[in-house]
CSV table of C-alpha atoms in Angstrom, one decimal:
chain,number,residue,atom,x,y,z
X,1,MET,CA,7.6,24.6,-97.6
X,2,LYS,CA,9.6,22.7,-100.3
X,3,ASN,CA,6.4,21.8,-102.1
X,4,LYS,CA,5.5,25.4,-102.6
X,5,TRP,CA,8.9,26.1,-104.1
X,6,LYS,CA,8.4,23.0,-106.3
X,7,LEU,CA,5.1,24.5,-107.5
X,8,ALA,CA,6.7,27.7,-108.2
X,9,PHE,CA,9.3,26.0,-110.2
X,10,LEU,CA,7.0,23.7,-112.1
X,11,ILE,CA,4.9,26.9,-113.0
X,12,THR,CA,8.0,28.8,-114.2
X,13,ILE,CA,9.3,25.8,-116.4
X,14,ALA,CA,5.8,25.3,-117.9
X,15,ALA,CA,6.4,28.5,-120.2
X,16,PRO,CA,9.7,27.2,-121.8
X,17,VAL,CA,8.3,23.7,-122.2
X,18,VAL,CA,5.1,24.8,-123.8
X,19,SER,CA,6.8,27.5,-126.0
X,20,PHE,CA,9.1,24.7,-127.4
X,21,PHE,CA,5.9,23.0,-128.9
X,22,TRP,CA,4.0,26.2,-129.6
X,23,LYS,CA,3.2,27.1,-133.2
X,24,VAL,CA,2.8,30.9,-133.6
X,25,LYS,CA,-0.2,32.1,-135.6
X,26,ASP,CA,0.2,34.5,-138.3
X,27,PRO,CA,-1.5,38.0,-137.8
X,28,VAL,CA,-5.1,38.4,-138.8
X,29,ILE,CA,-5.0,40.7,-141.9
X,30,ASP,CA,-8.0,42.7,-140.9
X,31,HIS,CA,-6.4,43.9,-137.7
X,32,PHE,CA,-3.0,44.9,-139.0
X,33,GLY,CA,-1.4,47.3,-141.4
X,34,THR,CA,1.5,46.9,-143.6
X,35,GLU,CA,5.3,47.6,-143.0
X,36,ASP,CA,4.8,50.7,-145.2
X,37,GLN,CA,2.7,52.4,-142.4
X,38,LEU,CA,5.5,52.0,-139.9
X,39,VAL,CA,7.0,55.4,-138.8
X,40,PHE,CA,10.7,54.9,-137.9
X,41,ALA,CA,10.6,58.0,-135.7
X,42,ASP,CA,7.8,56.6,-133.7
X,43,ILE,CA,9.7,53.2,-133.5
X,44,ALA,CA,12.9,54.8,-132.4
X,45,TRP,CA,11.1,56.9,-129.5
X,46,LEU,CA,9.1,53.9,-128.3
X,47,LEU,CA,12.2,51.7,-128.1
X,48,THR,CA,13.8,54.4,-126.0
X,49,ALA,CA,10.7,54.9,-124.0
X,50,SER,CA,10.5,51.2,-123.2
X,51,CYS,CA,14.0,51.3,-121.9
X,52,LEU,CA,13.2,54.2,-119.7
X,53,VAL,CA,10.2,52.7,-118.2
X,54,LEU,CA,12.2,49.4,-117.5
X,55,LEU,CA,14.8,51.4,-115.6
X,56,MET,CA,12.0,52.7,-113.4
X,57,THR,CA,11.7,49.2,-111.6
X,58,PRO,CA,15.5,49.1,-110.7
X,59,GLY,CA,14.9,52.8,-109.5
X,60,LEU,CA,12.0,51.8,-107.4
X,61,SER,CA,14.0,49.0,-105.9
X,62,LEU,CA,16.7,51.6,-104.7
X,63,PHE,CA,14.0,54.1,-103.6
X,64,TYR,CA,12.2,51.5,-101.5
X,65,GLY,CA,15.4,49.8,-100.3
X,66,GLY,CA,17.0,52.9,-98.9
X,67,MET,CA,13.9,53.6,-96.9
X,68,VAL,CA,13.8,50.4,-94.9
X,69,GLY,CA,16.1,49.3,-92.2
X,70,LYS,CA,19.6,47.7,-93.0
X,71,LYS,CA,18.5,44.1,-92.2
X,72,ASN,CA,15.7,44.3,-94.9
X,73,LEU,CA,17.5,46.3,-97.6
X,74,ILE,CA,18.3,43.5,-99.9
X,75,SER,CA,14.9,41.7,-99.6
X,76,THR,CA,13.1,44.9,-100.2
X,77,MET,CA,15.1,45.7,-103.3
X,78,LEU,CA,14.7,42.1,-104.6
X,79,GLN,CA,10.9,42.1,-104.1
X,80,SER,CA,10.8,45.0,-106.7
X,81,PHE,CA,13.5,43.7,-108.9
X,82,ILE,CA,12.0,40.1,-109.2
X,83,SER,CA,8.8,41.7,-110.8
X,84,LEU,CA,10.9,42.0,-113.9
X,85,GLY,CA,11.1,38.2,-114.2
X,86,VAL,CA,7.6,37.1,-112.9
X,87,VAL,CA,5.6,39.6,-114.7
X,88,SER,CA,7.6,39.7,-118.1
X,89,MET,CA,7.0,35.9,-118.5
X,90,LEU,CA,3.4,36.0,-117.5
X,91,TRP,CA,2.8,39.0,-119.8
X,92,VAL,CA,4.1,37.0,-122.9
X,93,VAL,CA,2.2,33.8,-121.9
X,94,VAL,CA,-1.2,35.2,-121.2
X,95,ALA,CA,-1.4,38.7,-119.4
X,96,PHE,CA,-1.1,40.8,-122.5
X,97,SER,CA,-3.8,38.9,-124.3
X,98,LEU,CA,-5.9,39.3,-121.2
X,99,SER,CA,-5.2,43.2,-121.3
X,100,PHE,CA,-5.3,43.9,-125.1
X,101,GLY,CA,-7.2,40.8,-126.7
X,102,ASP,CA,-10.7,41.4,-128.0
X,103,ALA,CA,-13.3,41.4,-125.3
X,104,TRP,CA,-13.8,37.7,-124.0
X,105,LEU,CA,-15.7,39.0,-120.9
X,106,GLY,CA,-17.8,42.0,-121.4
X,107,ILE,CA,-21.3,43.8,-121.1
X,108,THR,CA,-23.6,44.9,-123.9
X,109,ILE,CA,-25.1,48.3,-123.7
X,110,ASP,CA,-27.4,49.6,-126.4
X,111,GLY,CA,-26.3,47.2,-128.7
X,112,THR,CA,-22.5,47.7,-128.3
X,113,ARG,CA,-20.3,45.2,-126.4
X,114,TYR,CA,-17.8,46.9,-124.1
X,115,GLY,CA,-14.9,44.7,-122.8
X,116,ILE,CA,-14.1,43.8,-119.2
X,117,LEU,CA,-11.4,41.4,-119.9
X,118,GLY,CA,-9.6,40.4,-123.1
X,119,ASN,CA,-9.5,37.0,-124.8
X,120,PRO,CA,-6.8,35.0,-123.1
X,121,PHE,CA,-6.0,32.8,-126.3
X,122,GLN,CA,-5.9,35.7,-128.9
X,123,PHE,CA,-2.3,36.6,-128.2
X,124,MET,CA,-1.2,33.9,-126.0
X,125,PHE,CA,2.6,33.3,-126.3
X,126,PHE,CA,2.5,36.4,-128.5
X,127,ASP,CA,0.6,34.9,-131.2
X,128,GLN,CA,0.2,37.6,-133.9
X,129,VAL,CA,2.4,39.8,-131.9
X,130,ALA,CA,5.1,40.5,-134.5
X,131,THR,CA,6.5,43.4,-136.7
X,132,LEU,CA,3.2,44.7,-138.4
X,133,PRO,CA,1.5,47.6,-136.8
X,134,HIS,CA,-1.9,46.9,-135.1
X,135,LEU,CA,-4.4,49.4,-136.6
X,136,ALA,CA,-6.3,50.1,-133.3
X,137,LEU,CA,-3.5,49.8,-130.8
X,138,GLY,CA,-0.4,51.3,-132.4
X,139,SER,CA,-0.8,52.2,-136.1
X,140,THR,CA,2.7,53.4,-136.7
X,141,ILE,CA,4.9,50.9,-134.6
X,142,PRO,CA,5.4,47.3,-134.5
X,143,PHE,CA,2.8,45.4,-132.5
X,144,VAL,CA,5.6,43.6,-130.6
X,145,LEU,CA,6.9,47.0,-129.6
X,146,PHE,CA,3.4,48.1,-128.3
X,147,ALA,CA,3.3,44.8,-126.3
X,148,LEU,CA,6.8,45.3,-124.7
X,149,PHE,CA,6.2,49.0,-123.8
X,150,GLN,CA,3.1,48.0,-122.0
X,151,MET,CA,4.7,45.1,-120.3
X,152,LYS,CA,7.0,47.6,-118.4
X,153,PHE,CA,3.8,49.2,-116.9
X,154,ALA,CA,2.6,45.7,-115.9
X,155,VAL,CA,6.0,44.9,-114.4
X,156,ILE,CA,6.2,48.0,-112.0
X,157,THR,CA,2.7,48.0,-110.8
X,158,PRO,CA,3.0,45.1,-108.3
X,159,ALA,CA,6.5,46.2,-107.5
X,160,ILE,CA,5.0,49.6,-106.2
X,161,ILE,CA,2.9,47.5,-103.7
X,162,THR,CA,5.9,45.9,-102.0
X,163,GLY,CA,6.6,49.1,-100.1
X,164,SER,CA,3.3,48.6,-97.9
X,165,PHE,CA,4.3,45.2,-96.4
X,166,ALA,CA,8.0,45.6,-96.5
X,167,GLU,CA,9.9,43.9,-93.8
X,168,ARG,CA,7.4,41.3,-92.9
X,169,VAL,CA,6.3,39.2,-96.0
X,170,ARG,CA,7.7,35.8,-97.1
X,171,PHE,CA,9.2,35.8,-100.6
X,172,ILE,CA,7.3,32.7,-101.8
X,173,GLY,CA,3.9,34.2,-100.9
X,174,TYR,CA,4.8,37.5,-102.5
X,175,LEU,CA,5.9,35.7,-105.7
X,176,PHE,CA,2.5,34.0,-105.8
X,177,PHE,CA,0.7,37.2,-105.1
X,178,ILE,CA,2.2,39.4,-107.9
X,179,GLY,CA,1.3,36.7,-110.5
X,180,ILE,CA,-2.4,36.5,-109.3
X,181,PHE,CA,-2.6,40.2,-109.0
X,182,THR,CA,-1.4,40.8,-112.5
X,183,VAL,CA,-4.0,38.4,-114.0
X,184,LEU,CA,-7.0,39.3,-111.9
X,185,VAL,CA,-6.5,43.0,-111.0
X,186,TYR,CA,-4.2,44.7,-113.4
X,187,ALA,CA,-5.3,42.9,-116.6
X,188,PRO,CA,-9.1,43.7,-116.2
X,189,LEU,CA,-8.3,47.4,-115.3
X,190,CYS,CA,-5.9,47.6,-118.3
X,191,HIS,CA,-8.4,46.2,-120.6
X,192,MET,CA,-11.3,48.3,-119.4
X,193,VAL,CA,-9.2,51.6,-119.5
X,194,TRP,CA,-6.8,51.2,-122.5
X,195,HIS,CA,-8.4,48.7,-125.0
X,196,PRO,CA,-10.4,50.7,-127.7
X,197,ASP,CA,-13.5,48.9,-126.6
X,198,GLY,CA,-12.9,48.8,-122.9
X,199,LEU,CA,-15.9,49.6,-120.5
X,200,ILE,CA,-14.2,52.4,-118.6
X,201,GLY,CA,-12.6,54.1,-121.6
X,202,ALA,CA,-15.1,53.6,-124.3
X,203,TYR,CA,-18.4,53.7,-122.4
X,204,PHE,CA,-17.8,56.0,-119.4
X,205,GLY,CA,-15.3,58.2,-121.3
X,206,VAL,CA,-12.6,58.1,-118.6
X,207,VAL,CA,-9.2,59.2,-119.7
X,208,ASP,CA,-6.0,57.9,-118.3
X,209,PHE,CA,-3.0,59.0,-120.4
X,210,ALA,CA,-0.3,56.9,-118.8
X,211,GLY,CA,-1.6,54.8,-115.9
X,212,GLY,CA,-3.0,57.0,-113.1
X,213,THR,CA,-6.0,54.6,-112.7
X,214,VAL,CA,-4.3,51.4,-114.1
X,215,VAL,CA,-1.1,51.6,-112.3
X,216,HIS,CA,-1.2,54.0,-109.4
X,217,ILE,CA,-4.8,53.6,-108.1
X,218,SER,CA,-4.7,49.9,-108.3
X,219,ALA,CA,-1.3,49.5,-106.8
X,220,GLY,CA,-2.2,52.1,-104.1
X,221,LEU,CA,-5.4,50.3,-102.9
X,222,ALA,CA,-3.7,46.9,-103.2
X,223,SER,CA,-1.1,48.4,-100.8
X,224,LEU,CA,-3.7,49.4,-98.3
X,225,ALA,CA,-5.1,45.9,-98.5
X,226,GLY,CA,-1.8,44.2,-98.0
X,227,ALA,CA,-1.0,46.4,-95.0
X,228,LEU,CA,-4.3,45.7,-93.4
X,229,PHE,CA,-4.3,42.1,-94.1
X,230,ILE,CA,-0.7,41.3,-93.0
X,231,GLY,CA,-0.8,43.5,-90.1
X,232,LYS,CA,1.9,45.7,-88.2
X,233,ARG,CA,5.4,45.0,-87.8
X,234,LYS,CA,6.6,44.0,-84.4
X,235,SER,CA,9.1,46.9,-84.3
X,236,PRO,CA,7.8,49.5,-86.8
X,237,ASN,CA,10.4,52.3,-86.0
X,238,HIS,CA,13.7,52.1,-87.8
X,239,ASN,CA,16.1,54.4,-89.3
X,240,PRO,CA,16.5,54.3,-93.1
X,241,SER,CA,19.4,52.2,-94.4
X,242,ASN,CA,20.7,54.6,-97.0
X,243,VAL,CA,19.3,57.9,-98.0
X,244,THR,CA,21.7,58.2,-100.8
X,245,TYR,CA,19.9,55.1,-102.4
X,246,VAL,CA,16.6,57.0,-102.0
X,247,ILE,CA,18.0,59.9,-103.9
X,248,LEU,CA,19.5,57.9,-106.7
X,249,GLY,CA,16.3,55.8,-106.9
X,250,THR,CA,14.3,59.0,-107.2
X,251,GLY,CA,16.4,60.3,-110.0
X,252,MET,CA,16.1,57.0,-111.9
X,253,LEU,CA,12.3,57.1,-111.4
X,254,TRP,CA,12.2,60.7,-112.6
X,255,PHE,CA,14.2,60.0,-115.6
X,256,GLY,CA,12.4,56.8,-116.4
X,257,TRP,CA,9.1,58.6,-116.0
X,258,PHE,CA,9.7,60.5,-119.2
X,259,GLY,CA,9.3,57.2,-120.9
X,260,PHE,CA,6.2,56.4,-118.8
X,261,ASN,CA,4.4,59.4,-119.6
X,262,ALA,CA,5.8,60.8,-123.0
X,263,GLY,CA,6.0,57.4,-124.2
X,264,SER,CA,2.3,56.9,-123.8
X,265,SER,CA,1.7,59.1,-126.8
X,266,LEU,CA,2.9,56.1,-128.8
X,267,ALA,CA,4.7,58.6,-131.3
X,268,ALA,CA,7.4,61.0,-131.6
X,269,ASN,CA,5.0,64.0,-131.7
X,270,GLY,CA,3.8,67.2,-129.9
X,271,THR,CA,1.8,65.3,-127.4
X,272,ALA,CA,5.0,63.3,-126.3
X,273,ALA,CA,6.8,66.7,-126.0
X,274,MET,CA,4.0,68.2,-123.8
X,275,ALA,CA,3.7,65.2,-121.6
X,276,PHE,CA,7.5,65.5,-121.1
X,277,ALA,CA,7.2,69.0,-119.9
X,278,THR,CA,4.2,68.7,-117.7
X,279,THR,CA,5.6,65.7,-116.0
X,280,THR,CA,8.8,67.4,-114.8
X,281,ILE,CA,7.1,70.7,-113.8
X,282,SER,CA,4.7,68.6,-111.8
X,283,SER,CA,7.4,66.7,-110.0
X,284,ALA,CA,9.5,69.9,-109.5
X,285,THR,CA,6.5,71.7,-108.0
X,286,ALA,CA,5.5,68.8,-105.8
X,287,MET,CA,8.9,68.5,-104.2
X,288,MET,CA,9.3,72.0,-103.4
X,289,THR,CA,5.7,72.2,-102.1
X,290,TRP,CA,6.3,69.1,-100.0
X,291,VAL,CA,9.7,70.3,-98.2
X,292,LEU,CA,8.4,73.7,-97.5
X,293,PHE,CA,5.1,72.6,-96.3
X,294,ASP,CA,7.0,70.3,-94.0
X,295,ARG,CA,9.2,73.1,-92.7
X,296,ILE,CA,6.2,75.4,-92.0
X,297,GLN,CA,4.7,72.5,-90.0
X,298,GLY,CA,7.9,72.3,-87.8
X,299,ARG,CA,9.6,69.5,-89.5
X,300,LYS,CA,13.1,69.6,-90.9
X,301,ILE,CA,13.8,69.7,-94.6
X,302,SER,CA,14.6,66.1,-95.3
X,303,ALA,CA,16.3,64.7,-98.3
X,304,MET,CA,14.1,61.7,-98.1
X,305,GLN,CA,10.9,63.7,-97.9
X,306,ALA,CA,12.0,65.9,-100.8
X,307,CYS,CA,12.3,62.5,-102.9
X,308,ILE,CA,8.9,61.4,-101.7
X,309,GLY,CA,7.2,64.7,-102.9
X,310,ALA,CA,9.0,64.5,-106.2
X,311,VAL,CA,7.6,61.0,-106.8
X,312,VAL,CA,4.2,62.2,-105.6
X,313,GLY,CA,4.3,64.8,-108.4
X,314,LEU,CA,5.2,62.1,-110.9
X,315,VAL,CA,2.2,60.1,-109.8
X,316,VAL,CA,-0.5,62.7,-109.8
X,317,ILE,CA,0.5,64.1,-113.4
X,318,THR,CA,0.4,60.6,-115.0
X,319,PRO,CA,-3.3,60.4,-115.9
X,320,ALA,CA,-3.4,63.9,-117.4
X,321,ALA,CA,0.3,64.4,-118.8
X,322,GLY,CA,-0.5,64.7,-122.5
X,323,TYR,CA,-4.0,66.4,-121.9
X,324,ILE,CA,-2.9,69.5,-120.0
X,325,THR,CA,-1.0,72.7,-120.5
X,326,VAL,CA,2.4,73.3,-118.7
X,327,PRO,CA,0.9,76.1,-116.4
X,328,GLN,CA,-1.7,73.7,-115.2
X,329,SER,CA,0.9,71.1,-114.3
X,330,PHE,CA,2.0,73.4,-111.5
X,331,MET,CA,-1.4,73.0,-109.9
X,332,PHE,CA,-1.3,69.1,-110.2
X,333,GLY,CA,2.1,69.1,-108.4
X,334,PHE,CA,0.9,71.6,-105.7
X,335,ILE,CA,-2.5,69.8,-104.9
X,336,GLY,CA,-1.1,66.4,-105.1
X,337,ALA,CA,1.7,67.2,-102.8
X,338,MET,CA,-0.4,68.9,-100.2
X,339,VAL,CA,-3.2,66.3,-100.0
X,340,SER,CA,-0.5,63.3,-99.9
X,341,ASN,CA,1.6,65.2,-97.2
X,342,VAL,CA,-1.3,65.8,-95.1
X,343,LEU,CA,-2.8,62.2,-95.3
X,344,MET,CA,0.6,60.7,-94.8
X,345,ASN,CA,0.9,62.5,-91.5
X,346,ALA,CA,-2.6,62.0,-90.5
X,347,LYS,CA,-3.2,60.1,-87.3
X,348,PHE,CA,-5.8,57.6,-88.7
X,349,LEU,CA,-3.4,56.4,-91.5
X,350,LYS,CA,-0.5,56.2,-89.1
X,351,ARG,CA,-2.5,53.5,-87.1
X,352,ILE,CA,-2.0,51.4,-90.4
X,353,ASP,CA,1.4,50.2,-90.8
X,354,ASP,CA,2.0,51.0,-94.4
X,355,THR,CA,5.8,50.7,-94.2
X,356,LEU,CA,6.7,53.1,-96.9
X,357,ASP,CA,3.4,55.1,-97.1
X,358,VAL,CA,2.5,53.6,-100.5
X,359,PHE,CA,-1.2,54.4,-100.2
X,360,ALA,CA,-0.6,58.0,-99.1
X,361,CYS,CA,1.8,58.5,-102.0
X,362,HIS,CA,0.7,56.3,-105.0
X,363,GLY,CA,-3.0,55.7,-103.9
X,364,ILE,CA,-3.8,59.1,-103.0
X,365,GLY,CA,-1.7,60.6,-105.7
X,366,GLY,CA,-3.4,58.5,-108.3
X,367,ILE,CA,-6.8,59.5,-106.9
X,368,MET,CA,-6.0,63.2,-107.0
X,369,GLY,CA,-4.5,62.9,-110.5
X,370,MET,CA,-7.8,61.2,-111.6
X,371,ILE,CA,-9.8,64.0,-110.0
X,372,LEU,CA,-7.8,66.8,-111.5
X,373,THR,CA,-7.8,65.0,-114.8
X,374,ALA,CA,-11.5,65.0,-114.6
X,375,ILE,CA,-11.4,68.7,-114.1
X,376,PHE,CA,-8.5,69.9,-116.5
X,377,ALA,CA,-8.0,67.4,-119.3
X,378,ASN,CA,-7.8,69.3,-122.5
X,379,LYS,CA,-9.5,66.7,-124.6
X,380,GLU,CA,-13.1,67.2,-125.9
X,381,GLY,CA,-15.7,65.7,-123.6
X,382,ALA,CA,-13.0,64.3,-121.2
X,383,SER,CA,-13.2,66.9,-118.3
X,384,LEU,CA,-15.4,69.3,-116.2
X,385,LEU,CA,-13.9,72.4,-118.0
X,386,HIS,CA,-14.4,70.7,-121.5
X,387,GLY,CA,-17.3,68.4,-121.2
X,388,GLY,CA,-19.5,69.4,-118.3
X,389,TRP,CA,-20.6,67.8,-115.1
X,390,GLY,CA,-21.8,64.7,-116.7
X,391,VAL,CA,-18.2,63.6,-117.7
X,392,PHE,CA,-16.9,64.7,-114.3
X,393,ALA,CA,-19.6,62.5,-112.7
X,394,SER,CA,-18.6,59.6,-114.7
X,395,HIS,CA,-15.1,59.9,-113.7
X,396,MET,CA,-16.0,60.0,-110.0
X,397,MET,CA,-18.3,57.1,-110.2
X,398,VAL,CA,-15.4,55.2,-111.9
X,399,LEU,CA,-12.9,56.3,-109.4
X,400,ILE,CA,-15.1,54.8,-106.6
X,401,ALA,CA,-15.6,51.6,-108.5
X,402,VAL,CA,-12.0,51.2,-109.4
X,403,ALA,CA,-10.8,51.7,-105.8
X,404,ALA,CA,-13.4,49.3,-104.5
X,405,PHE,CA,-12.4,46.7,-107.0
X,406,SER,CA,-8.6,47.1,-106.4
X,407,PHE,CA,-8.9,47.0,-102.7
X,408,GLY,CA,-11.5,44.2,-102.6
X,409,ALA,CA,-9.8,41.9,-105.1
X,410,SER,CA,-6.5,42.5,-103.6
X,411,TYR,CA,-7.7,41.7,-100.1
X,412,LEU,CA,-9.5,38.7,-101.4
X,413,ILE,CA,-6.2,37.5,-103.1
X,414,PHE,CA,-4.2,38.0,-99.9
X,415,PHE,CA,-7.0,36.3,-97.8
X,416,VAL,CA,-7.3,33.1,-100.0
X,417,LEU,CA,-3.5,32.9,-100.9
X,418,ASN,CA,-2.7,32.9,-97.1
X,419,LYS,CA,-4.7,29.7,-96.7
X,420,PHE,CA,-2.1,27.9,-98.9
X,421,VAL,CA,1.0,29.9,-98.3
X,422,THR,CA,1.5,31.8,-95.1
X,423,LEU,CA,2.4,35.4,-96.1
X,424,ARG,CA,3.9,36.7,-92.9
X,425,VAL,CA,7.2,35.6,-91.9
X,426,ARG,CA,7.8,34.1,-88.4
X,427,GLU,CA,8.3,36.5,-85.5
X,428,GLU,CA,11.9,35.4,-85.0
X,429,TYR,CA,12.6,35.8,-88.7
X,430,GLU,CA,11.2,39.4,-88.6
X,431,GLU,CA,13.5,40.0,-85.8
X,432,ILE,CA,16.6,39.2,-87.5
X,433,GLY,CA,15.6,40.6,-90.8
X,434,LEU,CA,14.3,39.4,-94.1
X,435,ASP,CA,17.8,39.6,-95.8
X,436,LEU,CA,19.1,36.8,-93.7
X,437,SER,CA,16.0,34.8,-92.9
X,438,GLN,CA,14.5,34.8,-96.5
X,439,HIS,CA,17.7,35.1,-98.7
X,440,GLY,CA,20.8,34.2,-96.5
X,441,GLU,CA,22.4,37.5,-97.4
X,442,SER,CA,23.4,40.8,-95.7
X,443,LEU,CA,24.8,44.1,-96.2
X,444,LYS,CA,27.9,42.8,-94.4
X,445,SER,CA,28.3,39.7,-96.6
X,446,SER,CA,27.5,41.5,-99.9
């Protein structure tokens, strides 16, 4: 066991050691504008939005932590929170370059090259990532601000996955997983969807305003893979440790989601304001739909279920937030909540021990968001109502491909990683709880 921790330590210290000798390259003039092109209002808003998105990860840790049993609260919260450390370092070293570098791996169609994965060396250790604006990726803000804003999306994506295998995964295995997932699953999807020459965005014309595909579908399907591979808990029934944590975490997520969605306009403009409005209305509608549907099904109105409904509304609106009207956002929240609620309570999904129903909420919410975006998005050629059946069909093909890739690649990561680092804790450790067995801490001692 010590050798695995030594390896993790060596990988961690490699970054500061290499950075000591690293000579940062100057920006390539053809790709960058001048400081005169910077818009200070946009900079101020993106700095604020970046802080809001960062707040979502601690919010997620409270949201998840309050749902699990008392003997696993600290470990569950830490699994989300530690992503701020692992992914932030990895993002600067290579993941940002893989996501937004020029196509290193791609496919040529009709003489045009479409990217699958970015050049890992182009922006390694934030080479060229400085104060000048990048003309293609953010023409009014410093490139370093664009990179840091995008980093927060990369941070929260693997943190979302933790809810599916909570209460039974070894911490060392989880650390290795999120690093590998970020490089092999998140970065390719990010490049294909959000890079100007990405295969999914540029060729198939799929729109994803703030991460429905890149973040929620990828995390949701990876969650399903994790729950299936790691298996059921020995004692799956437990009482939530602290519902007030869930409510507080939901509030932080809702608040931070304004940066997540409205910030994705990359400017202080009308699109940001519209995304702000559609985000909150979708979440409000989903919350009310969820609790009232629960009640007519004979279930009590639960504070925790109200919070889950609100988060589903945030998930489902994400890919379309800046592309639809406020009245349409009611429909997103309503449909997203209904479908996720029905599937979360479906018997066939109950057989899978997805601890915190991540797939039903984030996976299904992201899928419904992409489908509804393909119908409603008010962007020329980007939806069924504005571009015809061909555009809708391309979205559906990409949806299937992304879901299959996210699930298959994640399951393969779990399978191979488990050969080197046992992912599941011992039965006796699961019995006493991960707080004590993995971290030597407990609610009583903290």
